[in-house]
């Protein structure tokens, strides 16, 4: 096996430099743990940005993929396959919605939701085509496509990529008055993350989403929840919207739906919204492929059977209490925040040196927005592993 240095050197030589990874090479993973080619072991506290909610190589999900490999892996949507219907039924039952549109990545699902809102706005609401507006939030992160970065407030994500797609209005995250003031007769959707992960694990004011949903209903605007990072038990509820006891018009899913084994995403809504699509109006060769569907079906089954949302809520509270103990001992830590096992620790200084110390201690995490370290371990983490990892974190934060 190649050494870590050889792997890094080859990747940097042949790969475009659109990422600057931490210098840790994954050669093996199981549950919460990963090893590099030299056999050094680390706690994975990032979970591939919450794609690995169920841990590395969950044995039942791996088996579901292996079983499907012996059947069929791809039909394209030119034909039916014998498992897509089962996936669509499972995700509709899980969400309480009546229709789903499968894609591959989170960004593709966000693009699909944008197309959904615009087409619904034209076909159903009666907004003139080309004048549809979608309201988004400052500090948002919904993906990296040209349309999505058009409404990003991160200049690094936008530099050199113009001209940008029009039709988006940005309001401050969690500002109800600003949301209502931004709505016009041409507004077709309001797109938000229930918790902003990339922005530093930022939660909206308590009750904001439910009130925003009521504002959207008042003005006949679709409430679109991007649950790509927060969905599938990460925040202590199956979906983060459930924390406020409401159901958005449109769900966007990705990441953990494929359990870190296959990319699969989906837009889920009721038929009166998703029926705006007709043959030829949208598609994806790999969207709804049998292999990804088999993984997703097993993922949803295990999540419900093993009460992953309850696990995330309880383990998250335990983990946060330990992090708050560390905060009391380090004046550079100004806040520990989050929900479930999506946790941000904010410093009043650059967090990168702390991340470097964490990695050398055997805990993998990453800074976001320079001063915040995000902790999002797989939900399968045990209390003993939390204790052991926290001992290492405390040493790094001392």
PDB file of C-alpha atoms in Angstrom, residues 3 30-31 53 68 83 132 144 163 168 203 219 238 244 271 278 294 358 376:
ATOM      1  CA  UNK A   3       2.262   5.674   2.118  1.00  0.00           C
ATOM      2  CA  UNK A  30     -15.473   1.152  10.289  1.00  0.00           C
ATOM      3  CA  UNK A  31     -18.099   2.822  12.428  1.00  0.00           C
ATOM      4  CA  UNK A  53     -24.553   9.420   9.831  1.00  0.00           C
ATOM      5  CA  UNK A  68     -27.986  -5.417  -5.353  1.00  0.00           C
ATOM      6  CA  UNK A  83     -36.495  -1.238  -6.893  1.00  0.00           C
ATOM      7  CA  UNK A 132     -40.155  34.054 -10.736  1.00  0.00           C
ATOM      8  CA  UNK A 144     -21.494  24.677  -5.949  1.00  0.00           C
ATOM      9  CA  UNK A 163     -22.419  36.113 -15.147  1.00  0.00           C
ATOM     10  CA  UNK A 168     -32.928  35.335  -6.154  1.00  0.00           C
ATOM     11  CA  UNK A 203     -29.540  27.740  14.378  1.00  0.00           C
ATOM     12  CA  UNK A 219     -48.537  34.741   0.479  1.00  0.00           C
ATOM     13  CA  UNK A 238     -35.459  12.489  11.643  1.00  0.00           C
ATOM     14  CA  UNK A 244     -40.502  23.020  15.424  1.00  0.00           C
ATOM     15  CA  UNK A 271     -48.322  15.680  -5.989  1.00  0.00           C
ATOM     16  CA  UNK A 278     -43.744  16.143 -17.452  1.00  0.00           C
ATOM     17  CA  UNK A 294     -31.143  -0.381  -2.417  1.00  0.00           C
ATOM     18  CA  UNK A 358      -6.987  17.604  17.377  1.00  0.00           C
ATOM     19  CA  UNK A 376     -20.513  15.787  13.657  1.00  0.00           C
TER      20      UNK A 376
END
